[in-house]
mmCIF file of C-alpha atoms in Angstrom:
data_model
loop_
_atom_site.group_PDB
_atom_site.id
_atom_site.type_symbol
_atom_site.label_atom_id
_atom_site.label_comp_id
_atom_site.label_asym_id
_atom_site.label_seq_id
_atom_site.Cartn_x
_atom_site.Cartn_y
_atom_site.Cartn_z
ATOM 1 C CA MET A 277 78.048 40.240 28.059
ATOM 2 C CA SER A 278 76.044 41.505 31.055
ATOM 3 C CA ASN A 279 73.810 39.265 33.119
ATOM 4 C CA LYS A 280 70.800 41.232 31.865
ATOM 5 C CA THR A 281 71.830 40.692 28.255
ATOM 6 C CA ILE A 282 72.490 37.012 28.890
ATOM 7 C CA ALA A 283 69.069 36.608 30.474
ATOM 8 C CA LYS A 284 67.408 38.347 27.526
ATOM 9 C CA PHE A 285 69.344 36.219 25.025
ATOM 10 C CA GLY A 286 68.481 33.058 26.932
ATOM 11 C CA GLY A 287 64.805 33.968 26.856
ATOM 12 C CA VAL A 288 64.926 34.352 23.076
ATOM 13 C CA VAL A 289 66.601 30.955 22.708
ATOM 14 C CA ILE A 290 63.978 29.282 24.896
ATOM 15 C CA LEU A 291 61.153 30.951 22.970
ATOM 16 C CA PHE A 292 62.684 29.835 19.671
ATOM 17 C CA ALA A 293 63.085 26.261 20.944
ATOM 18 C CA CYS A 294 59.471 26.177 22.129
ATOM 19 C CA CYS A 295 58.241 27.426 18.745
ATOM 20 C CA CYS A 296 60.271 24.749 16.961
ATOM 21 C CA ALA A 297 58.922 22.024 19.263
ATOM 22 C CA PHE A 298 55.372 23.250 18.690
ATOM 23 C CA PHE A 299 55.865 23.203 14.920
ATOM 24 C CA ILE A 300 57.334 19.720 14.943
ATOM 25 C CA ALA A 301 54.543 18.371 17.158
ATOM 26 C CA CYS A 302 51.866 19.910 14.976
ATOM 27 C CA SER A 303 53.531 18.540 11.850
ATOM 28 C CA HIS A 304 52.551 15.006 12.863
ATOM 29 C CA ALA A 305 48.869 15.694 12.218
ATOM 30 C CA PRO A 306 47.026 17.411 9.379
ATOM 31 C CA MET A 307 45.904 20.934 10.165
ATOM 32 C CA ALA A 308 42.648 22.528 9.069
ATOM 33 C CA GLY A 309 43.075 24.045 5.649
ATOM 34 C CA ASP A 310 46.389 22.222 5.103
ATOM 35 C CA ARG A 311 45.201 19.526 2.715
ATOM 36 C CA TYR A 312 48.401 18.832 0.799
ATOM 37 C CA VAL A 313 46.288 19.053 -2.377
ATOM 38 C CA VAL A 314 48.070 18.849 -5.713
ATOM 39 C CA ASN A 315 47.122 20.797 -8.828
ATOM 40 C CA SER A 316 44.022 19.295 -10.436
ATOM 41 C CA ALA A 317 45.818 19.303 -13.781
ATOM 42 C CA GLU A 318 48.217 16.693 -12.358
ATOM 43 C CA LEU A 319 45.468 14.226 -11.386
ATOM 44 C CA SER A 320 45.426 10.827 -13.068
ATOM 45 C CA THR A 321 43.018 10.576 -15.996
ATOM 46 C CA ASP A 322 42.537 6.845 -15.346
ATOM 47 C CA TYR A 323 39.895 7.427 -12.657
ATOM 48 C CA ALA A 324 36.442 8.980 -12.485
ATOM 49 C CA LYS A 325 35.543 11.544 -9.856
ATOM 50 C CA PRO A 326 34.894 10.119 -6.382
ATOM 51 C CA VAL A 327 31.298 9.318 -5.478
ATOM 52 C CA ILE A 328 29.922 8.684 -1.987
ATOM 53 C CA ILE A 329 28.323 5.218 -2.015
ATOM 54 C CA GLY A 330 27.611 4.838 1.693
ATOM 55 C CA THR A 331 28.321 5.828 5.276
ATOM 56 C CA ILE A 332 29.910 3.626 7.931
ATOM 57 C CA GLU A 333 26.994 2.617 10.133
ATOM 58 C CA SER A 334 28.652 1.074 13.187
ATOM 59 C CA LYS A 335 29.125 3.463 16.101
ATOM 60 C CA ASP A 336 32.024 1.274 17.236
ATOM 61 C CA ILE A 337 34.093 2.339 14.212
ATOM 62 C CA ILE A 338 35.456 5.718 15.216
ATOM 63 C CA GLU A 339 38.897 5.695 13.544
ATOM 64 C CA SER A 340 38.901 3.529 10.422
ATOM 65 C CA SER A 341 42.641 3.105 10.013
ATOM 66 C CA GLY A 342 42.731 0.190 7.562
ATOM 67 C CA LEU A 343 40.414 -1.130 4.860
ATOM 68 C CA ALA A 344 40.366 -4.371 2.857
ATOM 69 C CA ALA A 345 37.936 -5.885 0.371
ATOM 70 C CA SER A 346 37.179 -9.568 0.810
ATOM 71 C CA PRO A 347 38.423 -11.781 -2.055
ATOM 72 C CA CYS A 348 36.069 -14.568 -0.894
ATOM 73 C CA GLN A 349 32.816 -12.831 0.076
ATOM 74 C CA PRO A 350 31.301 -10.481 -2.514
ATOM 75 C CA ASN A 351 30.686 -6.873 -1.469
ATOM 76 C CA VAL A 352 32.228 -7.330 1.980
ATOM 77 C CA LEU A 353 34.728 -4.841 3.376
ATOM 78 C CA TRP A 354 36.810 -5.142 6.528
ATOM 79 C CA THR A 355 38.160 -2.404 8.755
ATOM 80 C CA HIS A 356 39.623 -1.800 12.216
ATOM 81 C CA ASN A 357 40.156 1.135 14.537
ATOM 82 C CA ASP A 358 43.416 2.918 15.194
ATOM 83 C CA ALA A 359 45.488 2.551 18.387
ATOM 84 C CA GLY A 360 43.520 2.597 21.630
ATOM 85 C CA ASP A 361 41.040 -0.076 20.601
ATOM 86 C CA ASP A 362 41.145 -3.764 21.439
ATOM 87 C CA ALA A 363 41.801 -6.462 18.822
ATOM 88 C CA PHE A 364 38.541 -6.023 16.889
ATOM 89 C CA ILE A 365 37.788 -6.219 13.183
ATOM 90 C CA PHE A 366 34.531 -5.092 11.610
ATOM 91 C CA ALA A 367 32.708 -6.275 8.492
ATOM 92 C CA LEU A 368 30.542 -3.915 6.463
ATOM 93 C CA ASN A 369 29.069 -3.841 3.005
ATOM 94 C CA LEU A 370 29.775 -1.291 0.286
ATOM 95 C CA GLN A 371 26.981 0.917 1.569
ATOM 96 C CA GLY A 372 28.529 0.925 5.041
ATOM 97 C CA ARG A 373 25.932 -1.323 6.699
ATOM 98 C CA HIS A 374 27.287 -3.182 9.731
ATOM 99 C CA LEU A 375 27.741 -6.921 9.113
ATOM 100 C CA GLY A 376 29.576 -8.014 12.240
ATOM 101 C CA THR A 377 32.255 -7.465 14.878
ATOM 102 C CA TRP A 378 34.931 -10.052 15.676
ATOM 103 C CA ARG A 379 37.576 -10.205 18.346
ATOM 104 C CA VAL A 380 40.754 -11.540 16.756
ATOM 105 C CA THR A 381 41.862 -14.265 19.141
ATOM 106 C CA ASN A 382 45.558 -14.776 19.892
ATOM 107 C CA SER A 383 46.378 -11.172 18.974
ATOM 108 C CA ASN A 384 47.120 -7.848 20.632
ATOM 109 C CA ASN A 385 46.375 -4.395 19.244
ATOM 110 C CA VAL A 386 49.301 -2.250 20.350
ATOM 111 C CA ASP A 387 48.977 0.076 17.355
ATOM 112 C CA TRP A 388 47.184 -1.479 14.398
ATOM 113 C CA GLU A 389 47.556 0.912 11.478
ATOM 114 C CA ASP A 390 46.551 -0.932 8.303
ATOM 115 C CA MET A 391 45.233 -4.196 6.954
ATOM 116 C CA ALA A 392 45.245 -6.247 3.753
ATOM 117 C CA ALA A 393 43.358 -9.220 2.326
ATOM 118 C CA TYR A 394 45.030 -12.246 0.734
ATOM 119 C CA LYS A 395 43.660 -15.366 -0.980
ATOM 120 C CA ASP A 396 46.191 -18.190 -1.004
ATOM 121 C CA PRO A 397 46.576 -20.750 -3.835
ATOM 122 C CA SER A 398 44.252 -23.185 -2.048
ATOM 123 C CA GLY A 399 41.460 -20.599 -2.021
ATOM 124 C CA THR A 400 41.659 -19.775 1.693
ATOM 125 C CA CYS A 401 41.193 -16.084 2.444
ATOM 126 C CA TYR A 402 43.136 -14.280 5.144
ATOM 127 C CA LEU A 403 43.220 -10.837 6.667
ATOM 128 C CA TYR A 404 46.619 -9.346 7.479
ATOM 129 C CA LEU A 405 46.688 -6.829 10.341
ATOM 130 C CA GLY A 406 49.673 -4.524 10.637
ATOM 131 C CA ASP A 407 50.698 -3.766 14.222
ATOM 132 C CA ILE A 408 53.246 -1.350 12.768
ATOM 133 C CA GLY A 409 52.559 1.993 14.465
ATOM 134 C CA ASN A 410 55.642 3.259 16.253
ATOM 135 C CA ASN A 411 55.254 6.986 16.907
ATOM 136 C CA LYS A 412 57.862 7.068 19.677
ATOM 137 C CA LEU A 413 60.263 4.806 17.729
ATOM 138 C CA ASP A 414 60.619 2.661 20.845
ATOM 139 C CA ARG A 415 59.462 -0.643 19.308
ATOM 140 C CA SER A 416 62.345 -2.552 17.732
ATOM 141 C CA VAL A 417 60.230 -5.606 16.851
ATOM 142 C CA LEU A 418 56.784 -5.269 15.275
ATOM 143 C CA ARG A 419 54.128 -7.751 14.172
ATOM 144 C CA VAL A 420 51.847 -8.564 11.283
ATOM 145 C CA TYR A 421 48.965 -10.833 12.257
ATOM 146 C CA ARG A 422 47.251 -13.250 9.873
ATOM 147 C CA VAL A 423 43.768 -14.552 10.585
ATOM 148 C CA LYS A 424 41.398 -16.591 8.440
ATOM 149 C CA GLU A 425 38.683 -14.321 7.142
ATOM 150 C CA PRO A 426 35.557 -14.953 9.234
ATOM 151 C CA PRO A 427 32.399 -15.869 7.317
ATOM 152 C CA VAL A 428 29.766 -13.163 7.529
ATOM 153 C CA GLN A 429 26.674 -14.541 9.258
ATOM 154 C CA PRO A 430 23.020 -13.557 8.793
ATOM 155 C CA ASP A 431 22.753 -12.387 12.409
ATOM 156 C CA GLY A 432 26.244 -10.873 12.506
ATOM 157 C CA ALA A 433 24.851 -7.349 12.590
ATOM 158 C CA LYS A 434 23.774 -8.012 16.183
ATOM 159 C CA SER A 435 27.395 -8.353 17.285
ATOM 160 C CA SER A 436 29.352 -5.428 18.679
ATOM 161 C CA LYS A 437 32.422 -4.655 20.763
ATOM 162 C CA LYS A 438 30.340 -5.456 23.858
ATOM 163 C CA SER A 439 29.249 -8.808 22.412
ATOM 164 C CA PRO A 440 31.682 -9.744 19.628
ATOM 165 C CA LEU A 441 32.014 -12.910 17.626
ATOM 166 C CA GLU A 442 35.310 -14.795 17.925
ATOM 167 C CA SER A 443 37.681 -15.352 15.012
ATOM 168 C CA ASP A 444 39.968 -18.320 14.480
ATOM 169 C CA ALA A 445 43.287 -18.032 16.295
ATOM 170 C CA ALA A 446 45.619 -15.622 14.543
ATOM 171 C CA GLU A 447 49.232 -16.316 13.632
ATOM 172 C CA PHE A 448 51.862 -13.629 13.411
ATOM 173 C CA VAL A 449 55.189 -12.859 11.860
ATOM 174 C CA ALA A 450 57.462 -10.706 14.006
ATOM 175 C CA PHE A 451 59.800 -8.447 12.072
ATOM 176 C CA LYS A 452 62.370 -5.727 12.488
ATOM 177 C CA TYR A 453 63.730 -3.258 10.002
ATOM 178 C CA SER A 454 67.151 -3.796 8.463
ATOM 179 C CA ASP A 455 68.387 -0.389 9.594
ATOM 180 C CA THR A 456 66.631 1.383 12.486
ATOM 181 C CA PRO A 457 63.118 1.560 14.016
ATOM 182 C CA HIS A 458 60.509 3.376 11.910
ATOM 183 C CA ASN A 459 56.927 4.474 12.247
ATOM 184 C CA ALA A 460 54.549 3.135 9.589
ATOM 185 C CA GLU A 461 50.859 3.171 8.704
ATOM 186 C CA THR A 462 50.898 1.374 5.345
ATOM 187 C CA LEU A 463 50.699 -2.408 4.962
ATOM 188 C CA MET A 464 50.228 -4.349 1.714
ATOM 189 C CA ALA A 465 50.076 -8.008 0.720
ATOM 190 C CA HIS A 466 50.975 -9.046 -2.817
ATOM 191 C CA PRO A 467 47.938 -10.869 -4.259
ATOM 192 C CA GLN A 468 50.004 -13.580 -5.966
ATOM 193 C CA THR A 469 52.952 -14.166 -3.626
ATOM 194 C CA GLY A 470 51.601 -13.114 -0.239
ATOM 195 C CA ASP A 471 54.754 -11.061 0.324
ATOM 196 C CA ILE A 472 54.265 -8.229 2.817
ATOM 197 C CA TYR A 473 55.230 -4.633 2.137
ATOM 198 C CA VAL A 474 55.464 -1.988 4.860
ATOM 199 C CA LEU A 475 55.917 1.655 3.864
ATOM 200 C CA THR A 476 57.125 4.067 6.507
ATOM 201 C CA LYS A 477 55.530 7.379 7.472
ATOM 202 C CA ARG A 478 58.079 10.199 7.451
ATOM 203 C CA LEU A 479 58.147 13.963 7.806
ATOM 204 C CA ASP A 480 61.776 14.388 6.825
ATOM 205 C CA GLY A 481 61.944 12.569 3.497
ATOM 206 C CA PRO A 482 60.393 9.960 1.194
ATOM 207 C CA SER A 483 58.608 6.913 2.561
ATOM 208 C CA LEU A 484 60.889 3.872 2.788
ATOM 209 C CA VAL A 485 59.688 0.537 1.377
ATOM 210 C CA PHE A 486 60.449 -2.692 3.244
ATOM 211 C CA LYS A 487 59.672 -6.209 2.002
ATOM 212 C CA ILE A 488 58.889 -8.886 4.576
ATOM 213 C CA LYS A 489 58.603 -12.590 3.871
ATOM 214 C CA PRO A 490 55.300 -14.008 5.206
ATOM 215 C CA ALA A 491 57.002 -16.448 7.602
ATOM 216 C CA PHE A 492 54.003 -16.743 9.926
ATOM 217 C CA GLY A 493 54.730 -18.858 12.969
ATOM 218 C CA SER A 494 58.493 -18.353 12.740
ATOM 219 C CA ALA A 495 60.235 -18.442 16.104
ATOM 220 C CA GLU A 496 62.575 -15.593 15.209
ATOM 221 C CA ALA A 497 61.910 -12.098 13.937
ATOM 222 C CA VAL A 498 62.193 -11.678 10.178
ATOM 223 C CA VAL A 499 64.366 -8.841 8.914
ATOM 224 C CA GLY A 500 62.526 -6.509 6.559
ATOM 225 C CA GLU A 501 64.597 -5.772 3.468
ATOM 226 C CA ARG A 502 64.647 -2.155 2.317
ATOM 227 C CA ILE A 503 63.957 -2.259 -1.422
ATOM 228 C CA GLY A 504 62.966 1.281 -2.385
ATOM 229 C CA GLU A 505 61.284 4.527 -1.478
ATOM 230 C CA VAL A 506 58.226 6.530 -2.471
ATOM 231 C CA SER A 507 58.304 10.308 -2.724
ATOM 232 C CA LEU A 508 54.850 11.877 -2.992
ATOM 233 C CA PRO A 509 54.235 15.071 -4.993
ATOM 234 C CA ALA A 510 53.043 16.688 -1.754
ATOM 235 C CA VAL A 511 54.373 18.369 1.377
ATOM 236 C CA PRO A 512 55.585 16.502 3.347
ATOM 237 C CA ASN A 513 56.495 13.927 0.705
ATOM 238 C CA GLY A 514 56.652 10.771 2.812
ATOM 239 C CA LEU A 515 53.600 11.043 5.076
ATOM 240 C CA LEU A 516 51.888 7.844 3.912
ATOM 241 C CA THR A 517 48.814 6.677 5.836
ATOM 242 C CA GLY A 518 47.600 3.696 3.798
ATOM 243 C CA GLY A 519 47.966 1.684 0.615
ATOM 244 C CA VAL A 520 46.932 -1.324 -1.436
ATOM 245 C CA ILE A 521 48.178 -3.466 -4.318
ATOM 246 C CA ALA A 522 45.640 -3.984 -7.116
ATOM 247 C CA PRO A 523 44.226 -7.542 -7.420
ATOM 248 C CA ASP A 524 46.105 -8.083 -10.693
ATOM 249 C CA GLY A 525 49.386 -7.043 -9.064
ATOM 250 C CA LYS A 526 50.088 -4.415 -11.737
ATOM 251 C CA LEU A 527 49.718 -1.199 -9.778
ATOM 252 C CA VAL A 528 49.816 0.253 -6.290
ATOM 253 C CA VAL A 529 47.727 2.992 -4.712
ATOM 254 C CA VAL A 530 48.969 4.799 -1.611
ATOM 255 C CA CYS A 531 47.445 7.724 0.238
ATOM 256 C CA ASP A 532 48.236 10.501 2.655
ATOM 257 C CA TYR A 533 45.622 12.306 4.744
ATOM 258 C CA SER A 534 43.832 13.840 1.759
ATOM 259 C CA ALA A 535 44.957 12.501 -1.636
ATOM 260 C CA GLY A 536 45.777 9.201 -3.325
ATOM 261 C CA TYR A 537 48.708 8.337 -5.601
ATOM 262 C CA GLU A 538 49.084 5.605 -8.220
ATOM 263 C CA LEU A 539 52.298 3.774 -9.092
ATOM 264 C CA LYS A 540 51.880 1.711 -12.255
ATOM 265 C CA LEU A 541 54.085 -1.264 -13.120
ATOM 266 C CA GLY A 542 55.714 -1.257 -16.539
ATOM 267 C CA THR A 543 55.021 -4.080 -18.993
ATOM 268 C CA GLY A 544 57.037 -7.173 -18.128
ATOM 269 C CA ALA A 545 58.670 -5.548 -15.130
ATOM 270 C CA ASN A 546 59.302 -7.256 -11.810
ATOM 271 C CA PHE A 547 56.814 -6.103 -9.188
ATOM 272 C CA ASP A 548 59.471 -4.578 -6.949
ATOM 273 C CA ASP A 549 60.288 -2.173 -9.789
ATOM 274 C CA VAL A 550 56.957 -0.457 -9.127
ATOM 275 C CA TRP A 551 58.562 1.614 -6.363
ATOM 276 C CA LYS A 552 60.747 3.322 -8.981
ATOM 277 C CA GLN A 553 57.702 4.746 -10.747
ATOM 278 C CA LYS A 554 56.496 8.322 -10.385
ATOM 279 C CA PRO A 555 53.382 8.561 -8.155
ATOM 280 C CA ILE A 556 50.457 10.120 -10.041
ATOM 281 C CA PRO A 557 47.857 11.894 -7.831
ATOM 282 C CA ILE A 558 44.278 10.587 -7.558
ATOM 283 C CA ASP A 559 41.284 12.414 -6.099
ATOM 284 C CA LEU A 560 39.950 10.210 -3.274
ATOM 285 C CA GLY A 561 37.184 12.579 -2.178
ATOM 286 C CA ASP A 562 36.794 14.979 0.719
ATOM 287 C CA ARG A 563 38.191 12.752 3.443
ATOM 288 C CA LYS A 564 38.581 14.554 6.771
ATOM 289 C CA GLN A 565 41.563 12.437 7.824
ATOM 290 C CA GLY A 566 42.134 9.712 5.290
ATOM 291 C CA GLU A 567 44.019 6.649 6.453
ATOM 292 C CA ALA A 568 42.188 3.783 4.729
ATOM 293 C CA VAL A 569 42.101 2.780 1.066
ATOM 294 C CA THR A 570 41.551 -0.466 -0.846
ATOM 295 C CA PHE A 571 40.532 -1.838 -4.232
ATOM 296 C CA ARG A 572 37.263 -3.613 -4.824
ATOM 297 C CA ALA A 573 37.955 -7.330 -5.119
ATOM 298 C CA ASP A 574 37.471 -7.195 -8.906
ATOM 299 C CA GLY A 575 39.868 -4.259 -9.243
ATOM 300 C CA THR A 576 37.327 -2.028 -10.978
ATOM 301 C CA SER A 577 37.475 0.791 -8.440
ATOM 302 C CA ILE A 578 39.118 2.181 -5.334
ATOM 303 C CA ILE A 579 37.224 2.440 -2.053
ATOM 304 C CA ALA A 580 38.415 5.045 0.448
ATOM 305 C CA THR A 581 37.244 6.340 3.795
ATOM 306 C CA SER A 582 38.551 8.327 6.746
ATOM 307 C CA GLU A 583 38.675 8.445 10.500
ATOM 308 C CA LYS A 584 35.815 9.843 12.648
ATOM 309 C CA ARG A 585 32.457 8.176 13.380
ATOM 310 C CA ASN A 586 29.990 7.613 10.489
ATOM 311 C CA ALA A 587 32.598 8.464 7.875
ATOM 312 C CA PRO A 588 31.572 8.344 4.205
ATOM 313 C CA LEU A 589 32.706 5.603 1.818
ATOM 314 C CA PHE A 590 34.027 6.963 -1.482
ATOM 315 C CA GLU A 591 34.217 4.938 -4.702
ATOM 316 C CA ILE A 592 36.640 6.017 -7.408
ATOM 317 C CA LYS A 593 36.044 3.978 -10.560
ATOM 318 C CA ARG A 594 38.822 3.059 -12.948
ATOM 319 C CA LYS A 595 38.101 4.099 -16.527
#
């Protein structure tokens, strides 16, 4: 082969490699017009159409990455920003009105991706914060923080990132996966046991489900046990960005950037069998980049929102 031919062939190889790299890089984020929408005929009939019930008021909330409904304070939601923010949590009502900003003491926001609420048997309410983002797969040990849910105060709306309130000191459980490092954006807490579930975010296959014992304060990292996988009826099929377990512990809702999916537990089944169920699509509304979903504390509806400032709050009622 002549030098000229070799040079030409090498140029083609380099061009092909660059195109592949560009495609892979772009695959990590949703593209305009690429909504991964399933056929409307496949949507669950257990939910009404989504309705906008409010708009996130706080200008400090620019990337709502996690959402949780308080089990102790009626009509209070909690959220946090994606990576790049400090360790702040924000309270808002169901109409999106700002109720307060807290700095979570004794914590560090490396890449908070999701949150969950949990009410223990004594009646104490906690917020779990998943520092589980790992885009570069260079974090072998991750953390889930647990902080007592702060009481919303009458003058809390005056607080902000510049002048936040202070939470109680957070505890954390450090964990590592039983196989290899993963990236994840989905954190759940079982409402009866407090067990933690982390679902990975994957481009090359189904999401993997890991169960983590809530050993907060443990000196050693807990090993997350792989107990299942979730394959969405979408492309890609493992790109999960959020999720929640219903207050009665009988079903799970997960989401990707645009749609939601329900996994319903069979009668008398063990909860961990829920991951074997077929995900049924749910319309969560026109979310621009949906990463946050929760149930209302009474389980009567789903609340969903998206990243970007002043994002809408969608309610999807259960029939």
